Tab-separated table of C-alpha atoms in Angstrom:
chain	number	residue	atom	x	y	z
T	1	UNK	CA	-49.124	-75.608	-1.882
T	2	UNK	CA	-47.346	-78.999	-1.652
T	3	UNK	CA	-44.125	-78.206	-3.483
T	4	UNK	CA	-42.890	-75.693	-1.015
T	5	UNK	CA	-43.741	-77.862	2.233
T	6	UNK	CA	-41.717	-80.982	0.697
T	7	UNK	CA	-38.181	-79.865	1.716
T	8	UNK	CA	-39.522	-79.258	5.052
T	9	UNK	CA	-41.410	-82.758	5.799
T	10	UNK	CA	-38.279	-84.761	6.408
T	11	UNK	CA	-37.853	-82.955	9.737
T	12	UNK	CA	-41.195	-83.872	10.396
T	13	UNK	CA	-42.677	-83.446	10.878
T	14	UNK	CA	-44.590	-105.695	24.535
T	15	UNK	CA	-43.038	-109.368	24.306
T	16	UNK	CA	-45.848	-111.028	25.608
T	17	UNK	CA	-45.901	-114.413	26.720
T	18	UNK	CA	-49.580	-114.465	25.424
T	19	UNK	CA	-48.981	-113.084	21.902
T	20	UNK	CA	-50.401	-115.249	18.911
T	21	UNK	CA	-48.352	-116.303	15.927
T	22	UNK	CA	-48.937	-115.337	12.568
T	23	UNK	CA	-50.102	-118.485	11.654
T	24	UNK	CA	-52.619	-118.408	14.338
T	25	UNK	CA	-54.113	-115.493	13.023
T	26	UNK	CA	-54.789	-117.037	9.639
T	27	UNK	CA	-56.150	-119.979	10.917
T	28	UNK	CA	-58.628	-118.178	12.881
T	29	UNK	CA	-62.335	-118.222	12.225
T	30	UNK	CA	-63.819	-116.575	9.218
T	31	UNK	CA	-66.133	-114.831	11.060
T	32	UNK	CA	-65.031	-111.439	11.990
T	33	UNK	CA	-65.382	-109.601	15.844
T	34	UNK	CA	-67.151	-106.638	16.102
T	35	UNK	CA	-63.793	-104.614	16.870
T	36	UNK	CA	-61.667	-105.987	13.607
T	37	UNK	CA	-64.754	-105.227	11.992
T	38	UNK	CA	-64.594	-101.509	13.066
T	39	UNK	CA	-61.136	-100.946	12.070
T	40	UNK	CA	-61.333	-102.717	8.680
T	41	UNK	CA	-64.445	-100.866	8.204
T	42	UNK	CA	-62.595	-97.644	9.006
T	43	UNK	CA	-59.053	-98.062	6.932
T	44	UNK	CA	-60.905	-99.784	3.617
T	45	UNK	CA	-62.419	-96.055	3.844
T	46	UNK	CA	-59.471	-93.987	4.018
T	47	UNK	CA	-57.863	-96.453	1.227
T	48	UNK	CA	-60.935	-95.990	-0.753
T	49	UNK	CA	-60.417	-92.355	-0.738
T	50	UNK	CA	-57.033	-92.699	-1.990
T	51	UNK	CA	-55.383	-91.940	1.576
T	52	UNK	CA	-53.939	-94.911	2.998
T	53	UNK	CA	-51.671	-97.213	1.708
T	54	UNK	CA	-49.606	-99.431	4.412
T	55	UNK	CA	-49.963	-101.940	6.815
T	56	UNK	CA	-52.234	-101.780	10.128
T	57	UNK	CA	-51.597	-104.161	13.656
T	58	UNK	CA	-54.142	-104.135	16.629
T	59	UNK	CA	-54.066	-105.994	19.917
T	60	UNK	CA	-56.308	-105.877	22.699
T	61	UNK	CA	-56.226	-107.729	26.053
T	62	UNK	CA	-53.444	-109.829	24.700
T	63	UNK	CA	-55.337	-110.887	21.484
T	64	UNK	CA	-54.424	-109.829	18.039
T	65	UNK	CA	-57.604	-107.945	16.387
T	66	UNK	CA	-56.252	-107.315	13.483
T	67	UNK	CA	-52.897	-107.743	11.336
T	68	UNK	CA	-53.867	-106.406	7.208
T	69	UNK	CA	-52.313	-104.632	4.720
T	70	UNK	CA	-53.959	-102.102	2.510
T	71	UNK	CA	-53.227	-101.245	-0.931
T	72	UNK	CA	-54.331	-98.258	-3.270
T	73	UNK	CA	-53.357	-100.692	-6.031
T	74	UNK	CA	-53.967	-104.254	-6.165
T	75	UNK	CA	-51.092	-105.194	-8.820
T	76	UNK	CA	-48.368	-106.736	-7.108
T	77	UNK	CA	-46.193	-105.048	-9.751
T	78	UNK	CA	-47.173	-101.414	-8.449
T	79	UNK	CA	-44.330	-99.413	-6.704
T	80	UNK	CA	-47.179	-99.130	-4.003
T	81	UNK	CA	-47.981	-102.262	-3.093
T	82	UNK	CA	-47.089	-103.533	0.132
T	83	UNK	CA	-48.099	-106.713	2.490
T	84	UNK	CA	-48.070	-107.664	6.164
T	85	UNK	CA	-44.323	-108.862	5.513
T	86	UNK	CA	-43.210	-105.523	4.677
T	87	UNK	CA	-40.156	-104.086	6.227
T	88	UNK	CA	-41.101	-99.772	6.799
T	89	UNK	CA	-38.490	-97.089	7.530
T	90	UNK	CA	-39.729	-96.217	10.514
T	91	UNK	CA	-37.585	-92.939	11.196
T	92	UNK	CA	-38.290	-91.194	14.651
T	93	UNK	CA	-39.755	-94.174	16.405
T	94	UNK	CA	-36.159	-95.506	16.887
T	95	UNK	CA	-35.833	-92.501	19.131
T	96	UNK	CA	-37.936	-94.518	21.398
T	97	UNK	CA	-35.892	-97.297	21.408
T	98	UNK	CA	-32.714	-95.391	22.124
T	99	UNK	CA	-34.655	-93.764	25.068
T	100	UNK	CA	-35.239	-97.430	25.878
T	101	UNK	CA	-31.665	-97.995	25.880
T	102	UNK	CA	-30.926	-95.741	27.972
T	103	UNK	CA	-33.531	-96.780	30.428
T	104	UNK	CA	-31.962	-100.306	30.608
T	105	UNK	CA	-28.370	-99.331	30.836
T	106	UNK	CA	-29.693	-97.028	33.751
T	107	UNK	CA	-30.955	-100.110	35.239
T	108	UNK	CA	-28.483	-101.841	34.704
T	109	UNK	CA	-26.009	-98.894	36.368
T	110	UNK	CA	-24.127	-98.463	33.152
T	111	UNK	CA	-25.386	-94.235	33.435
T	112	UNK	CA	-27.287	-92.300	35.083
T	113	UNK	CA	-30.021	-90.081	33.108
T	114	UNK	CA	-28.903	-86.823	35.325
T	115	UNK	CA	-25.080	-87.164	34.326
T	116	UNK	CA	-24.252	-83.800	32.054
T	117	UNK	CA	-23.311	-84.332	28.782
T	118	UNK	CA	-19.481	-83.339	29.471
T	119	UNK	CA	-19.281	-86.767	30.985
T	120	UNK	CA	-19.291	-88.225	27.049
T	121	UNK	CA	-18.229	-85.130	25.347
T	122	UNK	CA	-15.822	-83.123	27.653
T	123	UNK	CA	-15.515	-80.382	25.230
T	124	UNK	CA	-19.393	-79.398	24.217
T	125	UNK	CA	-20.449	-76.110	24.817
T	126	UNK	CA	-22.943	-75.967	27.779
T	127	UNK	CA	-21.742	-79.559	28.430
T	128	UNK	CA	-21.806	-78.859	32.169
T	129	UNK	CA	-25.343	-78.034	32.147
T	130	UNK	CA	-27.046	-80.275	29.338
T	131	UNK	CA	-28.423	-83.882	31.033
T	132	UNK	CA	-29.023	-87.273	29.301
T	133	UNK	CA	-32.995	-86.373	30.279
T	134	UNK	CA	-32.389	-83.027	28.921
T	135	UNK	CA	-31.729	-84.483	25.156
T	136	UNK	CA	-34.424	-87.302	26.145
T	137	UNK	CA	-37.025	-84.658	26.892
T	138	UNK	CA	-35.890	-82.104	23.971
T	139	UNK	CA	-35.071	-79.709	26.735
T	140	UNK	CA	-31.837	-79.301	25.860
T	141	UNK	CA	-31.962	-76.291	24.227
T	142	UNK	CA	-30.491	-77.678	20.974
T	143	UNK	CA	-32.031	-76.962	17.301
T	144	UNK	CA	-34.187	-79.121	15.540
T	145	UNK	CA	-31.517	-79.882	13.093
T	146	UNK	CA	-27.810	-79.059	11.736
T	147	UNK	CA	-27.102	-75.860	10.544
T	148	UNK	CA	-24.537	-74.703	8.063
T	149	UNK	CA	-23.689	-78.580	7.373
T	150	UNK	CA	-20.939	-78.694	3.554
T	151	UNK	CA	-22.002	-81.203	1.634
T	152	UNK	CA	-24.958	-84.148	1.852
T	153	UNK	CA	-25.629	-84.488	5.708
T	154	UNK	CA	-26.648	-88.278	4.659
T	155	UNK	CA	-22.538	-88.334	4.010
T	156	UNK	CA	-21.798	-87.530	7.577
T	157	UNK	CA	-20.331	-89.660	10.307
T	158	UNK	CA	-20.991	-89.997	14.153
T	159	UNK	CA	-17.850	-87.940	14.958
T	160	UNK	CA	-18.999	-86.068	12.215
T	161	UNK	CA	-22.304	-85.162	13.641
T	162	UNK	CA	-20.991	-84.369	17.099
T	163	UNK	CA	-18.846	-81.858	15.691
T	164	UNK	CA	-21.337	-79.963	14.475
T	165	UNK	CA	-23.479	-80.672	17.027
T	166	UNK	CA	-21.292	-78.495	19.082
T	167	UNK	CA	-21.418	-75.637	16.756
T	168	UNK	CA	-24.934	-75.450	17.462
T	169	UNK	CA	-26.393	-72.350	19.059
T	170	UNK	CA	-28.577	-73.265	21.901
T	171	UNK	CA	-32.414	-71.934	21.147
T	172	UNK	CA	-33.019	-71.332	25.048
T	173	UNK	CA	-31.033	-71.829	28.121
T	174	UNK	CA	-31.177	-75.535	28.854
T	175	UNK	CA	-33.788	-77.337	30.937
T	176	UNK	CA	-36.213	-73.861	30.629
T	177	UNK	CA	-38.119	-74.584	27.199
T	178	UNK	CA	-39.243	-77.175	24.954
T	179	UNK	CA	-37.717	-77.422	21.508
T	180	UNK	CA	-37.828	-81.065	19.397
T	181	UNK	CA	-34.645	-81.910	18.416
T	182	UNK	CA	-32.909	-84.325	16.059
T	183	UNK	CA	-29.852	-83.157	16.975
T	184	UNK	CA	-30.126	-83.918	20.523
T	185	UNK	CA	-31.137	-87.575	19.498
T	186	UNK	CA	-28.213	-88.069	17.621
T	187	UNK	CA	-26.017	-87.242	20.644
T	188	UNK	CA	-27.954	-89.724	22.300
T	189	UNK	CA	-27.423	-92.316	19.866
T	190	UNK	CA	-23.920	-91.133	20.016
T	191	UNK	CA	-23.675	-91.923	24.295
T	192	UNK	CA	-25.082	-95.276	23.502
T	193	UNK	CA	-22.578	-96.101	20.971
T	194	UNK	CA	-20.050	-94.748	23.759
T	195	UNK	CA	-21.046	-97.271	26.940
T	196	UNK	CA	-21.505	-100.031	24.081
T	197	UNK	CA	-18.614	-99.626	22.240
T	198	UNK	CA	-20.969	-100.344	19.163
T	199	UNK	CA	-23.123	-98.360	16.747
T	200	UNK	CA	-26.077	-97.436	17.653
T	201	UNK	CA	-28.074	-99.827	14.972
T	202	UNK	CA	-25.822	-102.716	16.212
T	203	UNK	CA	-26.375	-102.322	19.780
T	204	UNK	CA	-30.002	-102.023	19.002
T	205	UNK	CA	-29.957	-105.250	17.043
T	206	UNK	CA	-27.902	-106.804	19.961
T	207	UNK	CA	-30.295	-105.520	22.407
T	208	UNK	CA	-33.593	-105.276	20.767
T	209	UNK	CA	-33.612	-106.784	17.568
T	210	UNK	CA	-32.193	-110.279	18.600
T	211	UNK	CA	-33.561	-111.060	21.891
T	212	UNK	CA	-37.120	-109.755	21.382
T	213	UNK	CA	-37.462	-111.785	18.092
T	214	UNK	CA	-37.743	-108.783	15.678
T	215	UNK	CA	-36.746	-111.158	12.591
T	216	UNK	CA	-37.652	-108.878	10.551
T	217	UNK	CA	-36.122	-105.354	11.729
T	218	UNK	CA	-32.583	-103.735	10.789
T	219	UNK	CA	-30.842	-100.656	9.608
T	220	UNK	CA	-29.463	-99.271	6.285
T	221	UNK	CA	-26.301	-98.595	8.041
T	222	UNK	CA	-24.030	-99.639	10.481
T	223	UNK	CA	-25.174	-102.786	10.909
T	224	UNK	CA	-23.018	-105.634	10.584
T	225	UNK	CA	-26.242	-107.808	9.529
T	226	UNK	CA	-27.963	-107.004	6.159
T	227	UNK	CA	-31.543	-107.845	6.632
T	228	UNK	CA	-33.377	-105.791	3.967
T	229	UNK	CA	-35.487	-108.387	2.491
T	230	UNK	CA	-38.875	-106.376	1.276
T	231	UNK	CA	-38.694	-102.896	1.673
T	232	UNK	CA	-41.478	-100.698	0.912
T	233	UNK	CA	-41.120	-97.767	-1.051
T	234	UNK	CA	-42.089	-94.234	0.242
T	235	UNK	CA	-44.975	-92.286	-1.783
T	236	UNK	CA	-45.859	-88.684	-2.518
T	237	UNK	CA	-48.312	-86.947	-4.525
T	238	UNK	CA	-47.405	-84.508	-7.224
T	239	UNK	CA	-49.995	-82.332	-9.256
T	240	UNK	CA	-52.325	-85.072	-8.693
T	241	UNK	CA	-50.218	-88.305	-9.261
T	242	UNK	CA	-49.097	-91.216	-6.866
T	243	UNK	CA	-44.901	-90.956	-7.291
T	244	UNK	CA	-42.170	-92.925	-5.376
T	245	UNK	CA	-39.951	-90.890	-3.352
T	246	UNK	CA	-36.637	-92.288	-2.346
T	247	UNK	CA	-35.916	-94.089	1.103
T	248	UNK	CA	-32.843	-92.342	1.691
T	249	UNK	CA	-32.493	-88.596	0.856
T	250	UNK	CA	-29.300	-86.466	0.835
T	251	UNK	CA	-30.472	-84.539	3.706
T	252	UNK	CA	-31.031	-87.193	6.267
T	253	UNK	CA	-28.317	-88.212	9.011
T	254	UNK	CA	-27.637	-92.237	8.642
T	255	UNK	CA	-27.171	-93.132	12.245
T	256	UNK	CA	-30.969	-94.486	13.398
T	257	UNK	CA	-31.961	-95.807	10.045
T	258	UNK	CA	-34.092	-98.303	10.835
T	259	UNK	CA	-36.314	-100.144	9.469
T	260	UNK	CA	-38.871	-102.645	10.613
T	261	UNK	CA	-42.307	-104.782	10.209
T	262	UNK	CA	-45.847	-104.170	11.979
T	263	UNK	CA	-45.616	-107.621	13.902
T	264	UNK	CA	-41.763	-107.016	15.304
T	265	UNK	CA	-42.692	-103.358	16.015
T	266	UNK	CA	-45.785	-105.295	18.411
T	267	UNK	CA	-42.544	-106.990	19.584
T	268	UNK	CA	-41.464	-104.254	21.027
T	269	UNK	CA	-44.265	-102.585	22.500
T	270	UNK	CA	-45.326	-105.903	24.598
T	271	UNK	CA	-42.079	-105.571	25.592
T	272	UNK	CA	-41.467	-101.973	26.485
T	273	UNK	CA	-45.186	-101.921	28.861
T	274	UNK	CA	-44.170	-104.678	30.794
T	275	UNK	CA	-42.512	-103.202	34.457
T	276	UNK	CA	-39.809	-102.004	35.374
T	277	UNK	CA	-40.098	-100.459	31.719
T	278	UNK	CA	-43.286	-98.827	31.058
T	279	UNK	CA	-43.130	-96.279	34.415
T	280	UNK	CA	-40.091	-94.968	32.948
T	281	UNK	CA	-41.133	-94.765	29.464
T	282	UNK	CA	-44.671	-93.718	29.836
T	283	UNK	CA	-46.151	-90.474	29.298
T	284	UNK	CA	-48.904	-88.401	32.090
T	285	UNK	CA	-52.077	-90.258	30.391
T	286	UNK	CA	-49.760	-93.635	30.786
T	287	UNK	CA	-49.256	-94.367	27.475
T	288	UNK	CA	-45.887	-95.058	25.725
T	289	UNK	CA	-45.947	-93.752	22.113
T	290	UNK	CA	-43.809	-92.472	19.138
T	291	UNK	CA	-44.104	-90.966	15.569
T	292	UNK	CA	-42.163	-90.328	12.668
T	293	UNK	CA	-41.915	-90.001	9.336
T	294	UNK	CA	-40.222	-88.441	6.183
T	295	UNK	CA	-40.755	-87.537	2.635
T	296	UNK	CA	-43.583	-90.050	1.696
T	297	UNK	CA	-43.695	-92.367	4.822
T	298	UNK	CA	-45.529	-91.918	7.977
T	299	UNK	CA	-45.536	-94.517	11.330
T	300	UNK	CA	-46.798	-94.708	14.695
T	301	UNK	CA	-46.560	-97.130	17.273
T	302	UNK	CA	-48.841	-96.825	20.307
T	303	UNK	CA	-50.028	-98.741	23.379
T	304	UNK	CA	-51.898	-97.827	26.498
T	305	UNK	CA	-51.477	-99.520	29.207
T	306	UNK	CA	-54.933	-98.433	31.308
T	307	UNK	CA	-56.726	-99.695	28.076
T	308	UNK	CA	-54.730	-102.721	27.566
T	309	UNK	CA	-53.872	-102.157	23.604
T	310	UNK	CA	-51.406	-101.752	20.925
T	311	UNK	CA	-51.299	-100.551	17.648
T	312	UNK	CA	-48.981	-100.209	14.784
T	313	UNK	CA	-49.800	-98.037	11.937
T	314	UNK	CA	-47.299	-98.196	8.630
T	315	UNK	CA	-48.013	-95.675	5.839
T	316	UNK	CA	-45.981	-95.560	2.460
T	317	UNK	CA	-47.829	-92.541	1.344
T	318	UNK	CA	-48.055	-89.624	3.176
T	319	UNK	CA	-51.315	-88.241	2.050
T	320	UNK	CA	-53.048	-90.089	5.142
T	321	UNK	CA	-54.425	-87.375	7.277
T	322	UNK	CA	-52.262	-88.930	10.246
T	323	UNK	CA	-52.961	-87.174	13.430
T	324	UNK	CA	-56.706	-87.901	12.723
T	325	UNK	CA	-56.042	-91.242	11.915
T	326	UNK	CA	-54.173	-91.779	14.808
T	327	UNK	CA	-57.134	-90.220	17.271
T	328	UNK	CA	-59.569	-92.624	15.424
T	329	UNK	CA	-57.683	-95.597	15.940
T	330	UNK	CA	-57.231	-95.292	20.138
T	331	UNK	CA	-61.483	-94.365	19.834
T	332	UNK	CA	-61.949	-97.351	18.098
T	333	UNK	CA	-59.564	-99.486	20.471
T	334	UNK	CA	-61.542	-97.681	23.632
T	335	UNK	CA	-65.224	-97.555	22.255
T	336	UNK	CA	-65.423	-93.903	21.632
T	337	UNK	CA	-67.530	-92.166	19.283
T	338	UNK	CA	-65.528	-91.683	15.954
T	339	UNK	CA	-66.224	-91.122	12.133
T	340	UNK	CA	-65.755	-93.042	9.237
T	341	UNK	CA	-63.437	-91.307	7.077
T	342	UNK	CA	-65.641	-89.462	4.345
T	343	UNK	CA	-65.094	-87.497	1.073
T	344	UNK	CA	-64.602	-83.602	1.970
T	345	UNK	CA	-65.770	-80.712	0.260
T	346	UNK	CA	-65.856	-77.614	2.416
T	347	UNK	CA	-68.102	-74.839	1.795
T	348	UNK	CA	-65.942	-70.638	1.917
T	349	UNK	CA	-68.087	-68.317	3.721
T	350	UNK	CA	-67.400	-64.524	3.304
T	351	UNK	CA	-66.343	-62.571	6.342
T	352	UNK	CA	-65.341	-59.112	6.910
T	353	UNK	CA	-62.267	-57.801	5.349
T	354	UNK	CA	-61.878	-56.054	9.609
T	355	UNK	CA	-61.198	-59.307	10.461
T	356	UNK	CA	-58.587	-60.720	8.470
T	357	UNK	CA	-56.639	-57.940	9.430
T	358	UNK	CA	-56.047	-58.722	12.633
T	359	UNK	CA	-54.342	-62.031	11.508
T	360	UNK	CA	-51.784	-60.024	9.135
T	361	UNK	CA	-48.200	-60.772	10.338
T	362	UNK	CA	-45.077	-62.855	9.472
T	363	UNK	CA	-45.304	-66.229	11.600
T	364	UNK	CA	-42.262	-68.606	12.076
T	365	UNK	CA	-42.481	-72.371	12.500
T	366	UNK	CA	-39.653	-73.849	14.691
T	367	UNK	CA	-40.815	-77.238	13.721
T	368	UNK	CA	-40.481	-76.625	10.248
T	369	UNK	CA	-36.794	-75.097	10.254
T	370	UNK	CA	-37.968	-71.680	11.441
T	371	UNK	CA	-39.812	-71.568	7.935
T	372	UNK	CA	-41.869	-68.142	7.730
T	373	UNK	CA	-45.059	-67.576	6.040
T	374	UNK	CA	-46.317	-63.865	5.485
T	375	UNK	CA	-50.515	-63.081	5.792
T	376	UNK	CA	-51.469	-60.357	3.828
T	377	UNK	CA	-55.151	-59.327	2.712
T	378	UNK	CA	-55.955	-58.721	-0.866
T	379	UNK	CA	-59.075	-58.407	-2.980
T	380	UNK	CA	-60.736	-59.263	0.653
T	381	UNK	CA	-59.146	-62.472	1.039
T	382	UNK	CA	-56.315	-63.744	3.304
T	383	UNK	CA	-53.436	-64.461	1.163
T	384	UNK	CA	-49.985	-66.360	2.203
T	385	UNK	CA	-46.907	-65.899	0.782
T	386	UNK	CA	-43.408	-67.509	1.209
T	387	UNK	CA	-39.770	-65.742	0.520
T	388	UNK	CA	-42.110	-63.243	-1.140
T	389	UNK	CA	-43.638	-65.511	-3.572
T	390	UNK	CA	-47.937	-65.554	-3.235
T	391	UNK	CA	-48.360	-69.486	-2.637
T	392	UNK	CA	-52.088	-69.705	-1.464
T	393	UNK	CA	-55.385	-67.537	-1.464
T	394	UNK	CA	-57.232	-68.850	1.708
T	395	UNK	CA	-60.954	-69.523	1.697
T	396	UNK	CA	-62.902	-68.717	5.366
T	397	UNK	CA	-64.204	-71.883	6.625
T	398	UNK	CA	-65.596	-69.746	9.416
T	399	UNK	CA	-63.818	-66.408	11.236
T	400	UNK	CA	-60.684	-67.560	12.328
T	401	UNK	CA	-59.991	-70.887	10.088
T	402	UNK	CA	-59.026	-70.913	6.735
T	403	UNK	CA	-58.113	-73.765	3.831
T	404	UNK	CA	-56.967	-73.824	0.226
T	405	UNK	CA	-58.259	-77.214	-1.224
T	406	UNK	CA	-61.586	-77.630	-0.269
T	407	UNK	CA	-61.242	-81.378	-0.585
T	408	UNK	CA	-58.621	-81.302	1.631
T	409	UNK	CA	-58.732	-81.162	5.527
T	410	UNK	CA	-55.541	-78.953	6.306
T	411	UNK	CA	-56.398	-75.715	7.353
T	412	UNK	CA	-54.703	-72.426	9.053
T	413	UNK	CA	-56.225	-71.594	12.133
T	414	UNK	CA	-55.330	-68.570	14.394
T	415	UNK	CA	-55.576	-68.553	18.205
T	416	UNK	CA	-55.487	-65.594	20.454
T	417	UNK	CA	-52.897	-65.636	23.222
T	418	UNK	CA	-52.894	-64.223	26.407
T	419	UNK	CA	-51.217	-61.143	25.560
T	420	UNK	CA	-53.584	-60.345	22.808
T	421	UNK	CA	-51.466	-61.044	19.906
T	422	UNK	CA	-52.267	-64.094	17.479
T	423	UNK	CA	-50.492	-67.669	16.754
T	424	UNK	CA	-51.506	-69.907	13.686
T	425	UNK	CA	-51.969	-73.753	14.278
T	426	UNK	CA	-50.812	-74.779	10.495
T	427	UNK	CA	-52.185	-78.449	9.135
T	428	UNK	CA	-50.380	-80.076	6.937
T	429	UNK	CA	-50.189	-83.969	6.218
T	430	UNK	CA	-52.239	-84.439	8.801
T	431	UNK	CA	-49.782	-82.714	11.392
T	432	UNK	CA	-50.634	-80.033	13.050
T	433	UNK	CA	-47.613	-76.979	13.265
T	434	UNK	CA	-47.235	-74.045	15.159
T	435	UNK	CA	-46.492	-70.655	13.857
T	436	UNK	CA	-45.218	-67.909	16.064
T	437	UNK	CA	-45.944	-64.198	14.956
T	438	UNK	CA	-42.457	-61.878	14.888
């Protein structure tokens, strides 16, 4: 099923004055605690089973745990291999540093979060009514991405962008609905560049990059300081083969393309939890996180601030099953009950042929471009196909989940709503998607 998803996966898809040096982590004893243990126990699994290749960063009550890469191949010579000193597209996570931005030039009375977006761009269509925390919040009401766009979108400038930004049409009246959107992040990056009078990757090397110590950290683009030193390079898997997958595709807008290292990115999150900060950037279970990821790369950074810990997870190969990982990692951190990543192999059951009717239906995925997948049933099984093309016989795992590869954890599960009617939760690269019946 993998080739028809790939097109689709680019969408998806603090300083601390206690913080020990890199050196003092390699001098430190031998002997390792019961918590780095844990971890390196855990991700020498999931590299074992050929699903983790990247870099991993822990700290805990102001003490580094844990600071190791991990490589599917040892040869330095492999397109894989990586080290602690390697510098990670990190995608979406610099949509947490332009909300950060905007935080501190709210602080600093340079905006105001509630101004409407006709203060920046007087002529955008439902301008009067779209906020700053509208396009923070992806409340906005704007699409996921750009529509319609001639040419590479990669190509495209700022001005660029914003024009067809505004060409946009909104998915739901702003401020009533939840939508993700890129789009609205660029226009973001595009108001920073505005009160700045800078690009966005400057200002964010001005004032991020430089004063928190992020040596390491820069942009592709825009930037007036070229600071690629040792880039690693993005993985896929094709028809059973590790294969590199450029860092830059054609259909990728250039504006936040940034890149950065585990240790700076712990820069920034000792940084971003310290007060006046972390009760503006913090979510309801006060923790201050952000994902992203593209075409062969997957990253999170994470910190909780009731917990007192940080993590960094880099990935150059998206095979890692990365929400799971992710869920592990804060057990581990908080001394919850977790498993260590094992070989799958899941058993089909048969159910009744009554049942897989109900779960017939075209279903839409917002997140995914509004991509639609058709259920039909045939020869008693639950079949899927795309732009009327069969892609995938399911297997039952029980009577309302379903997989393909039974080594594989990705699976289709359908949910009854309120009304009756069903919704599939999709899994793919260890994300979890949506699907909306028509």
């Amino acid at each position: 099923m993998k080739q028809f998803f790939i097109f689709f996966l680019s969408s998806l898809l603090l300083i601390s004055c206690k913080e020990k040096s890199n050196k003092g982590y390699k001098n430190k004893p031998l002997v390792k605690s019961e918590l780095e243990e844990k971890i390196d126990t855990y991700f020498s699994a999931l590299t074992k089973l050929k699903k983790f290749n990247g870099v991993i960063y822990a700290l805990k009550n102001d003490t580094e745990v844990i600071h190791k890469a991990y490589n599917l191949d040892s040869s330095k010579k492999s397109t894989t291999h990586i080290s602690i000193e390697s510098q990670f597209d990190i995608h979406s996570v610099s949509k947490l540093m332009s909300h950060y931005l905007i935080v501190k030039f709210e602080l600093d009375g340079k905006l105001n979060k509630n101004q409407t977006l006709n203060e920046y761009i007087p002529d955008f269509p439902k301008g009067n009514i779209i906020t700053i925390d509208m396009l923070l919040n992806h409340t906005s009401g704007l699409p996921r991405g750009l529509d319609n766009v001639e040419g590479d979108e990669i190509n495209l400038s700022s001005d660029q962008i914003i024009e067809y930004a505004k060409k946009q049409e909104l998915l739901f009246k702003p401020g009533t609905d939840t939508q993700y959107s890129n789009v609205g992040y660029e226009i973001i990056y595009f108001i920073i560049q505005k009160i700045s009078k800078k690009t966005f990757a400057q200002c964010l090397s001005d004032e991020v990059f430089k004063p928190l110590g992020m040596k390491n950290s820069g942009a592709h683009f825009y930037l007036n300081e070229k600071n690629i030193q040792n880039l690693a390079k993005n993985h896929e898997k094709e028809d059973s083969i590790i294969v590199p997958v450029d860092n830059i595709l054609k259909d990728e807008l250039k504006t936040a393309r940034i890149f950065s290292t585990a240790h700076d990115l712990n820069k920034f999150l000792n940084h971003i939890k310290i007060e006046p900060y972390a009760s503006l950037l913090k979510n309801e279970d006060n923790v201050i996180e952000k994902s992203g990821g593209s075409d062969g790369i997957r990253v999170e950074i994470y910190t909780h601030l009731d917990h007192n810990y940080n993590f960094v997870l880099l990935c150059n190969y998206e095979e890692i099953p990365f929400q799971k990982t992710i869920d592990d990692f804060t057990k581990i951190l908080e001394k919850k009950a977790y498993e260590i990543p094992k070989e799958i192999n899941r058993k089909q059951i048969v159910i009744p042929e009554s049942l897989l009717t109900k779960y017939i239906g075209t279903y839409a995925f917002s997140d995914m471009g509004n991509l639609e997948l058709t259920f039909k049933v045939e020869n008693k099984n639950l079949t899927i196909y795309q732009d009327g093309e069969l892609i995938a016989t399911l297997k039952a795992a029980s009577e309302n989940t379903f997989f393909d590869d039974p080594k594989e954890p990705e699976s289709f599960e359908f949910i009854e709503s309120e009304n009756g009617d069903f919704y599939v939760m999709m899994g793919w690269k260890g994300v979890k998607l949506k699907g909306i019946k028509n």
